[in-house]
Short mmCIF file of N, CA, C and O in Angstrom, two decimals:
data_model
loop_
_atom_site.label_atom_id
_atom_site.label_comp_id
_atom_site.label_asym_id
_atom_site.label_seq_id
_atom_site.Cartn_x
_atom_site.Cartn_y
_atom_site.Cartn_z
N UNK A 1 -95.52 16.85 48.78
CA UNK A 1 -95.47 16.80 50.33
C UNK A 1 -96.93 16.96 50.65
O UNK A 1 -97.82 17.57 49.69
N UNK A 2 -97.82 16.55 50.97
CA UNK A 2 -99.28 16.22 51.06
C UNK A 2 -99.87 17.24 52.05
O UNK A 2 -99.03 17.71 53.13
N UNK A 3 -100.36 17.95 51.87
CA UNK A 3 -101.30 19.35 52.43
C UNK A 3 -102.99 18.19 53.02
O UNK A 3 -103.33 18.20 52.06
N UNK A 4 -102.83 18.47 54.14
CA UNK A 4 -104.58 18.37 54.44
C UNK A 4 -105.29 19.35 55.05
O UNK A 4 -106.09 19.41 55.72
N UNK A 5 -104.76 20.48 54.54
CA UNK A 5 -105.31 21.87 55.18
C UNK A 5 -105.85 22.61 54.07
O UNK A 5 -105.70 22.38 52.72
N UNK A 6 -107.10 24.10 54.46
CA UNK A 6 -107.18 24.28 53.84
C UNK A 6 -106.98 25.73 53.17
O UNK A 6 -106.04 25.80 53.38
N UNK A 7 -107.86 26.57 52.37
CA UNK A 7 -107.43 27.68 52.13
C UNK A 7 -107.77 28.69 52.94
O UNK A 7 -108.66 28.60 54.04
N UNK A 8 -106.74 29.64 53.04
CA UNK A 8 -107.12 30.85 53.84
C UNK A 8 -106.73 32.05 53.58
O UNK A 8 -106.51 32.15 52.44
N UNK A 9 -107.25 33.70 54.35
CA UNK A 9 -107.25 34.80 53.93
C UNK A 9 -106.23 35.21 53.22
O UNK A 9 -105.00 34.99 54.27
N UNK A 10 -105.78 35.83 52.09
CA UNK A 10 -104.58 35.63 52.16
C UNK A 10 -103.44 35.29 50.77
O UNK A 10 -102.38 35.41 50.67
N UNK A 11 -104.14 33.53 50.71
CA UNK A 11 -103.02 32.84 50.41
C UNK A 11 -103.72 33.26 48.84
O UNK A 11 -104.51 33.90 47.72
N UNK A 12 -102.28 33.25 47.97
CA UNK A 12 -102.12 33.58 46.36
C UNK A 12 -102.61 32.09 45.71
O UNK A 12 -101.86 31.04 45.70
N UNK A 13 -103.61 32.09 45.04
CA UNK A 13 -104.07 30.95 44.66
C UNK A 13 -103.99 30.98 42.85
O UNK A 13 -104.29 32.19 42.19
N UNK A 14 -103.80 29.78 42.48
CA UNK A 14 -104.38 30.04 40.79
C UNK A 14 -105.24 28.67 40.78
O UNK A 14 -105.81 28.42 41.61
N UNK A 15 -106.16 28.72 39.38
CA UNK A 15 -107.66 27.89 38.93
C UNK A 15 -107.88 28.89 37.82
O UNK A 15 -107.36 29.37 36.80
N UNK A 16 -108.84 27.48 37.53
CA UNK A 16 -108.86 27.81 35.79
C UNK A 16 -110.79 27.91 35.93
O UNK A 16 -111.30 27.09 36.71
N UNK A 17 -111.15 28.57 35.31
CA UNK A 17 -111.88 28.83 35.48
C UNK A 17 -112.92 28.03 34.02
O UNK A 17 -113.05 27.48 32.84
N UNK A 18 -113.95 27.85 33.95
CA UNK A 18 -114.68 27.02 32.99
C UNK A 18 -116.42 27.02 32.94
O UNK A 18 -116.89 27.47 33.89
N UNK A 19 -117.23 26.80 32.19
CA UNK A 19 -118.54 26.26 31.74
C UNK A 19 -119.23 25.07 31.70
O UNK A 19 -118.39 24.64 30.99
N UNK A 20 -120.32 24.76 32.75
CA UNK A 20 -120.58 23.55 32.72
C UNK A 20 -122.09 23.79 31.42
O UNK A 20 -121.91 24.51 30.91
N UNK A 21 -122.34 22.65 31.66
CA UNK A 21 -123.36 22.09 30.24
C UNK A 21 -124.55 23.41 30.47
O UNK A 21 -125.66 23.49 29.39
N UNK A 22 -124.87 23.91 31.78
CA UNK A 22 -126.19 24.88 32.07
C UNK A 22 -125.33 26.58 32.17
O UNK A 22 -126.21 27.52 32.76
N UNK A 23 -124.36 26.26 31.57
CA UNK A 23 -124.05 28.12 31.28
C UNK A 23 -123.29 28.23 32.99
O UNK A 23 -122.99 29.68 32.98
N UNK A 24 -123.43 27.23 34.10
CA UNK A 24 -122.85 28.21 34.81
C UNK A 24 -121.38 27.87 35.47
O UNK A 24 -120.67 26.76 34.60
N UNK A 25 -120.78 29.10 36.08
CA UNK A 25 -119.51 29.52 35.69
C UNK A 25 -118.75 28.35 36.94
O UNK A 25 -119.11 28.01 38.50
N UNK A 26 -117.82 27.17 36.73
CA UNK A 26 -117.04 26.51 37.09
C UNK A 26 -115.11 27.18 38.13
O UNK A 26 -115.23 27.31 36.83
N UNK A 27 -115.11 27.02 39.10
CA UNK A 27 -113.55 27.01 39.44
C UNK A 27 -112.69 25.28 39.27
O UNK A 27 -113.69 24.47 39.67
N UNK A 28 -111.96 25.22 38.38
CA UNK A 28 -111.05 24.04 38.72
C UNK A 28 -109.67 23.59 38.49
O UNK A 28 -109.28 25.36 38.77
N UNK A 29 -109.25 22.79 39.15
CA UNK A 29 -107.79 22.96 39.04
C UNK A 29 -107.96 24.42 40.59
O UNK A 29 -106.05 24.82 40.36
N UNK A 30 -107.70 24.54 41.86
CA UNK A 30 -107.56 25.31 42.87
C UNK A 30 -106.52 25.32 43.51
O UNK A 30 -106.57 23.92 44.18
N UNK A 31 -105.06 25.20 43.39
CA UNK A 31 -104.11 25.82 44.45
C UNK A 31 -103.28 26.50 44.74
O UNK A 31 -103.44 27.62 44.57
N UNK A 32 -102.12 26.26 45.69
CA UNK A 32 -102.01 27.22 46.62
C UNK A 32 -100.84 27.31 45.35
O UNK A 32 -100.12 26.89 45.12
N UNK A 33 -100.44 29.07 45.56
CA UNK A 33 -99.47 29.57 44.63
C UNK A 33 -98.30 29.96 45.74
O UNK A 33 -96.87 29.58 45.46
N UNK A 34 -98.99 30.79 46.88
CA UNK A 34 -97.81 31.09 47.72
C UNK A 34 -99.13 31.64 49.27
O UNK A 34 -100.00 32.36 48.89
N UNK A 35 -98.21 30.30 50.79
CA UNK A 35 -99.26 30.99 51.30
C UNK A 35 -98.81 31.90 52.16
O UNK A 35 -98.38 33.03 51.41
N UNK A 36 -100.72 32.47 52.68
CA UNK A 36 -100.36 33.42 53.54
C UNK A 36 -99.26 33.34 54.66
O UNK A 36 -99.32 32.51 55.15
N UNK A 37 -98.52 34.46 55.13
CA UNK A 37 -97.31 34.77 55.96
C UNK A 37 -97.62 35.35 56.85
O UNK A 37 -97.41 35.38 57.97
N UNK A 38 -98.95 36.44 56.84
CA UNK A 38 -99.44 37.20 58.06
C UNK A 38 -100.31 36.27 59.13
O UNK A 38 -100.43 35.42 58.85
N UNK A 39 -100.02 36.39 60.28
CA UNK A 39 -100.52 36.23 61.52
C UNK A 39 -100.40 34.94 61.90
O UNK A 39 -101.18 33.94 62.25
N UNK A 40 -99.25 34.24 61.72
CA UNK A 40 -98.44 33.47 62.14
C UNK A 40 -97.93 33.66 63.70
O UNK A 40 -97.82 34.30 64.17
N UNK A 41 -98.61 32.19 64.11
CA UNK A 41 -98.40 32.70 65.86
C UNK A 41 -97.44 31.60 66.48
O UNK A 41 -97.30 30.15 65.36
N UNK A 42 -96.81 31.11 67.19
CA UNK A 42 -95.50 30.65 67.73
C UNK A 42 -96.10 30.12 69.35
O UNK A 42 -97.12 30.43 69.72
N UNK A 43 -96.10 28.65 69.12
CA UNK A 43 -96.81 27.70 70.53
C UNK A 43 -96.11 26.52 71.04
O UNK A 43 -94.97 26.03 69.88
N UNK A 44 -96.46 25.91 71.77
CA UNK A 44 -95.91 24.40 72.30
C UNK A 44 -97.44 24.05 72.25
O UNK A 44 -98.32 23.97 73.14
N UNK A 45 -97.00 21.91 71.65
CA UNK A 45 -97.70 21.66 72.25
C UNK A 45 -98.22 21.30 73.55
O UNK A 45 -97.17 20.30 73.82
N UNK A 46 -99.18 21.08 74.35
CA UNK A 46 -99.81 20.85 75.53
C UNK A 46 -100.31 19.97 76.18
O UNK A 46 -100.47 19.06 77.30
N UNK A 47 -101.23 19.38 74.83
CA UNK A 47 -102.25 17.95 75.26
C UNK A 47 -102.22 17.82 73.68
O UNK A 47 -102.48 17.87 73.13
N UNK A 48 -102.43 15.65 74.45
CA UNK A 48 -102.80 15.77 73.23
C UNK A 48 -103.79 14.07 73.13
O UNK A 48 -103.61 13.59 74.50
N UNK A 49 -105.01 14.06 72.25
CA UNK A 49 -105.90 13.25 72.69
C UNK A 49 -104.77 11.59 72.52
O UNK A 49 -104.28 11.48 71.89
N UNK A 50 -105.61 10.66 73.21
CA UNK A 50 -105.29 9.58 72.70
C UNK A 50 -104.90 8.65 72.13
O UNK A 50 -104.10 7.86 72.02
N UNK A 51 -106.05 9.34 71.22
CA UNK A 51 -105.96 8.64 69.88
C UNK A 51 -104.99 9.37 68.99
O UNK A 51 -104.78 8.71 68.12
N UNK A 52 -104.68 10.35 69.10
CA UNK A 52 -103.19 11.36 68.36
C UNK A 52 -104.42 12.26 67.11
O UNK A 52 -103.35 12.25 66.80
N UNK A 53 -105.81 12.31 67.34
CA UNK A 53 -106.35 12.88 66.36
C UNK A 53 -106.53 14.23 66.70
O UNK A 53 -106.46 14.90 65.41
N UNK A 54 -106.08 14.65 67.81
CA UNK A 54 -106.10 16.16 67.99
C UNK A 54 -105.20 16.52 68.68
O UNK A 54 -104.83 15.76 69.56
N UNK A 55 -104.81 17.95 68.94
CA UNK A 55 -103.80 18.66 70.23
C UNK A 55 -104.59 19.38 70.61
O UNK A 55 -105.13 20.73 69.46
N UNK A 56 -104.03 20.51 71.62
CA UNK A 56 -103.89 21.59 71.87
C UNK A 56 -102.52 22.44 72.23
O UNK A 56 -101.41 22.00 72.75
N UNK A 57 -102.26 23.95 71.59
CA UNK A 57 -100.83 24.64 71.42
C UNK A 57 -101.41 25.71 72.87
O UNK A 57 -102.16 26.53 72.25
N UNK A 58 -100.68 25.59 73.81
CA UNK A 58 -99.92 26.91 74.31
C UNK A 58 -99.73 28.05 73.18
O UNK A 58 -98.17 28.17 73.18
N UNK A 59 -100.30 29.03 73.04
CA UNK A 59 -100.05 30.35 72.30
C UNK A 59 -99.06 31.38 73.05
O UNK A 59 -99.00 31.19 73.64
N UNK A 60 -97.73 31.71 72.48
CA UNK A 60 -97.29 33.03 73.08
C UNK A 60 -97.66 34.30 73.02
O UNK A 60 -97.84 35.07 73.66
N UNK A 61 -98.75 34.31 72.36
CA UNK A 61 -99.61 35.85 72.35
C UNK A 61 -101.08 35.92 72.58
O UNK A 61 -101.93 36.60 72.52
N UNK A 62 -101.29 34.67 73.47
CA UNK A 62 -102.73 34.15 73.82
C UNK A 62 -103.43 33.82 74.92
O UNK A 62 -102.09 32.44 75.41
N UNK A 63 -104.68 33.56 75.25
CA UNK A 63 -104.43 32.83 76.68
C UNK A 63 -105.24 31.98 76.64
O UNK A 63 -104.56 30.55 77.18
N UNK A 64 -105.95 31.61 75.75
CA UNK A 64 -106.35 30.76 75.78
C UNK A 64 -105.93 29.11 74.86
O UNK A 64 -105.21 30.04 74.34
N UNK A 65 -106.44 27.83 75.04
CA UNK A 65 -105.49 27.37 73.99
C UNK A 65 -106.07 26.98 72.61
O UNK A 65 -107.01 26.82 72.69
N UNK A 66 -104.90 27.01 71.96
CA UNK A 66 -106.34 26.92 70.14
C UNK A 66 -105.86 24.78 70.20
O UNK A 66 -104.42 24.29 70.25
N UNK A 67 -107.24 24.55 69.53
CA UNK A 67 -107.27 23.01 69.21
C UNK A 67 -106.60 23.75 67.79
O UNK A 67 -107.00 24.07 67.20
N UNK A 68 -106.29 22.10 67.51
CA UNK A 68 -105.52 21.61 65.98
C UNK A 68 -106.12 20.13 65.74
O UNK A 68 -105.64 19.55 67.05
N UNK A 69 -105.94 20.08 64.58
CA UNK A 69 -106.27 17.91 64.24
C UNK A 69 -104.95 18.11 64.22
O UNK A 69 -103.95 18.83 63.09
N UNK A 70 -104.63 16.37 63.81
CA UNK A 70 -103.44 16.39 63.52
C UNK A 70 -103.22 16.54 62.61
O UNK A 70 -101.42 16.52 61.62
N UNK A 71 -104.11 16.14 61.68
CA UNK A 71 -103.30 15.78 60.02
C UNK A 71 -103.06 17.47 59.45
O UNK A 71 -102.91 17.69 58.39
N UNK A 72 -103.56 18.78 60.24
CA UNK A 72 -102.64 20.36 60.02
C UNK A 72 -101.62 20.30 60.03
O UNK A 72 -101.04 21.38 59.67
N UNK A 73 -100.55 19.17 60.21
CA UNK A 73 -99.36 19.36 60.12
C UNK A 73 -98.34 19.00 59.46
O UNK A 73 -98.37 17.83 59.03
N UNK A 74 -97.56 19.76 58.96
CA UNK A 74 -96.99 19.51 57.52
C UNK A 74 -95.97 18.71 58.14
O UNK A 74 -95.03 18.34 58.60
N UNK A 75 -95.83 17.07 57.50
CA UNK A 75 -94.96 16.36 57.44
C UNK A 75 -95.58 15.49 58.48
O UNK A 75 -94.70 14.90 59.24
N UNK A 76 -96.93 15.76 59.39
CA UNK A 76 -96.47 15.05 60.43
C UNK A 76 -97.41 13.25 60.12
O UNK A 76 -97.27 12.88 61.58
N UNK A 77 -97.55 13.08 59.08
CA UNK A 77 -97.04 11.42 59.21
C UNK A 77 -96.08 10.95 59.47
O UNK A 77 -95.95 9.80 59.61
N UNK A 78 -95.31 11.67 58.89
CA UNK A 78 -93.93 11.23 59.22
C UNK A 78 -93.57 11.40 60.78
O UNK A 78 -92.53 10.33 61.35
N UNK A 79 -93.90 12.31 61.48
CA UNK A 79 -93.23 12.61 62.67
C UNK A 79 -94.47 13.37 63.30
O UNK A 79 -95.23 14.37 63.74
N UNK A 80 -94.94 12.29 64.19
CA UNK A 80 -96.54 12.32 64.71
C UNK A 80 -95.96 13.34 66.43
O UNK A 80 -95.12 13.55 66.88
N UNK A 81 -96.88 14.32 66.48
CA UNK A 81 -96.67 15.85 67.77
C UNK A 81 -96.38 14.66 68.84
O UNK A 81 -96.92 13.55 69.55
N UNK A 82 -95.76 15.27 69.87
CA UNK A 82 -95.52 15.14 71.52
C UNK A 82 -95.58 16.22 72.25
O UNK A 82 -95.25 17.63 71.56
N UNK A 83 -95.79 15.87 72.95
CA UNK A 83 -95.88 17.24 74.27
C UNK A 83 -95.06 18.14 74.74
O UNK A 83 -94.10 17.56 74.11
N UNK A 84 -95.04 19.47 74.18
CA UNK A 84 -93.96 20.04 74.05
C UNK A 84 -93.39 20.45 73.65
O UNK A 84 -92.02 21.09 72.68
N UNK A 85 -93.47 19.58 72.27
CA UNK A 85 -92.89 20.18 70.68
C UNK A 85 -93.45 21.69 70.15
O UNK A 85 -94.56 22.41 71.00
N UNK A 86 -92.33 22.52 69.75
CA UNK A 86 -92.56 23.70 69.66
C UNK A 86 -93.16 24.08 68.35
O UNK A 86 -92.28 23.34 67.36
N UNK A 87 -93.73 24.67 67.83
CA UNK A 87 -94.73 24.97 66.70
C UNK A 87 -94.72 26.29 66.16
O UNK A 87 -94.98 27.23 67.17
N UNK A 88 -95.49 26.43 64.86
CA UNK A 88 -95.74 27.80 64.40
C UNK A 88 -96.91 26.62 63.23
O UNK A 88 -96.85 26.27 62.90
N UNK A 89 -98.00 28.75 63.72
CA UNK A 89 -99.47 28.13 62.90
C UNK A 89 -100.26 29.33 62.89
O UNK A 89 -100.05 30.59 63.42
N UNK A 90 -101.17 28.72 61.79
CA UNK A 90 -102.42 30.06 61.69
C UNK A 90 -103.28 29.90 62.69
O UNK A 90 -104.00 28.59 62.75
N UNK A 91 -103.83 30.93 63.20
CA UNK A 91 -105.19 30.67 63.69
C UNK A 91 -106.29 31.21 63.07
O UNK A 91 -106.18 31.99 62.29
N UNK A 92 -107.51 30.73 62.65
CA UNK A 92 -109.05 30.47 62.00
C UNK A 92 -109.66 30.87 63.16
O UNK A 92 -109.96 29.84 63.70
N UNK A 93 -110.44 31.78 62.79
CA UNK A 93 -111.83 31.50 63.64
C UNK A 93 -113.25 31.37 62.90
O UNK A 93 -113.37 32.12 61.64
N UNK A 94 -113.83 30.47 63.14
CA UNK A 94 -114.92 30.04 62.76
C UNK A 94 -115.90 30.47 63.63
O UNK A 94 -116.30 29.94 65.20
N UNK A 95 -116.83 31.70 64.12
CA UNK A 95 -117.84 32.11 65.09
C UNK A 95 -116.81 32.48 66.49
O UNK A 95 -115.84 33.16 65.91
N UNK A 96 -117.49 32.06 67.31
CA UNK A 96 -116.91 31.65 68.59
C UNK A 96 -115.50 30.79 68.38
O UNK A 96 -114.98 30.89 69.00
N UNK A 97 -115.53 29.74 67.80
CA UNK A 97 -114.65 28.93 67.45
C UNK A 97 -113.18 29.44 67.29
O UNK A 97 -113.14 29.96 65.57
N UNK A 98 -111.54 29.18 67.51
CA UNK A 98 -110.77 29.51 67.03
C UNK A 98 -109.79 28.05 67.08
O UNK A 98 -109.82 27.26 68.14
N UNK A 99 -109.11 27.81 65.79
CA UNK A 99 -108.26 26.01 65.32
C UNK A 99 -107.16 26.76 64.88
O UNK A 99 -106.86 27.54 64.03
N UNK A 100 -106.08 25.79 65.00
CA UNK A 100 -104.72 26.14 64.63
C UNK A 100 -104.81 25.38 63.01
O UNK A 100 -105.36 24.01 63.23
N UNK A 101 -104.44 25.78 62.40
CA UNK A 101 -103.80 25.38 60.62
C UNK A 101 -103.28 25.55 60.49
O UNK A 101 -101.68 26.37 60.63
N UNK A 102 -102.63 24.63 59.16
CA UNK A 102 -101.14 24.86 58.57
C UNK A 102 -99.61 24.86 59.75
O UNK A 102 -99.16 25.42 59.86
N UNK A 103 -99.57 23.69 60.61
CA UNK A 103 -98.69 23.46 62.11
C UNK A 103 -97.62 23.22 61.41
O UNK A 103 -97.01 22.54 60.33
N UNK A 104 -96.70 23.46 61.39
CA UNK A 104 -94.89 23.22 61.44
C UNK A 104 -94.22 23.45 62.85
O UNK A 104 -94.40 24.15 63.70
N UNK A 105 -93.49 21.69 62.71
CA UNK A 105 -92.61 22.29 63.66
C UNK A 105 -91.61 22.94 63.37
O UNK A 105 -91.32 23.38 62.52
N UNK A 106 -91.24 23.70 64.99
CA UNK A 106 -90.07 24.16 64.87
C UNK A 106 -88.83 24.30 65.83
O UNK A 106 -88.74 22.79 66.35
N UNK A 107 -87.62 24.25 65.42
CA UNK A 107 -86.09 23.82 66.35
C UNK A 107 -87.01 24.02 67.55
O UNK A 107 -87.46 25.60 67.97
N UNK A 108 -86.03 23.74 68.48
CA UNK A 108 -86.36 23.18 70.48
C UNK A 108 -84.84 25.01 70.37
O UNK A 108 -84.35 25.16 70.14
N UNK A 109 -85.75 25.56 70.83
CA UNK A 109 -85.04 26.38 71.97
C UNK A 109 -85.81 27.62 70.41
O UNK A 109 -85.87 29.60 71.14
N UNK A 110 -86.88 27.66 69.76
CA UNK A 110 -87.48 28.70 68.96
C UNK A 110 -88.34 29.74 69.72
O UNK A 110 -88.64 30.77 69.69
N UNK A 111 -89.31 28.88 71.00
CA UNK A 111 -90.89 29.63 71.44
C UNK A 111 -90.01 30.74 72.58
O UNK A 111 -89.43 29.53 73.07
N UNK A 112 -89.97 31.53 72.57
CA UNK A 112 -90.35 31.98 73.56
C UNK A 112 -91.87 32.83 74.28
O UNK A 112 -92.08 33.70 73.63
N UNK A 113 -91.59 32.27 75.51
CA UNK A 113 -92.52 32.58 75.99
C UNK A 113 -91.94 33.73 76.76
O UNK A 113 -90.81 33.42 77.79
N UNK A 114 -92.63 35.44 76.87
CA UNK A 114 -92.18 36.30 78.01
C UNK A 114 -92.81 36.22 79.41
O UNK A 114 -94.29 35.58 79.52
N UNK A 115 -92.24 36.01 80.85
CA UNK A 115 -93.02 36.09 82.11
C UNK A 115 -93.05 37.78 82.18
O UNK A 115 -92.70 38.62 82.39
N UNK A 116 -94.65 37.81 83.08
CA UNK A 116 -94.85 39.68 82.75
C UNK A 116 -94.85 39.67 84.40
O UNK A 116 -95.73 38.83 85.13
N UNK A 117 -93.87 39.94 84.90
CA UNK A 117 -94.03 40.53 86.88
C UNK A 117 -95.42 41.23 86.82
O UNK A 117 -94.85 42.59 87.05
N UNK A 118 -95.52 41.14 87.94
CA UNK A 118 -96.93 42.09 89.03
C UNK A 118 -95.87 43.27 89.75
O UNK A 118 -94.80 42.30 90.42
N UNK A 119 -96.29 43.52 90.07
CA UNK A 119 -95.95 45.58 90.78
C UNK A 119 -96.62 45.29 91.96
O UNK A 119 -97.73 44.83 92.10
#
């Protein structure tokens, strides 16, 4: 399975340490052993750019839409994103920006939005 994403907090990783010729410590063969489970968010894809490079997700637990790139979809090369597809993903924050990583498709009917009634 091809993965286009990086590492996030609480991933369990394995790696090899080595020294270069200047005796500086180097990390090699860094890979994910177990992905972080916490912080997974569910939502639906609400908008996709014309070229199919990025899209926006309406999450069940937040007001703003989350930006994500198509290469963040697990198995995305086989199944391009479409509007109203249900997904699960991690939200990563860099400064004021939030974006979706490790996006996975879910079965239809999995994502449930709660409707809040005003009194």
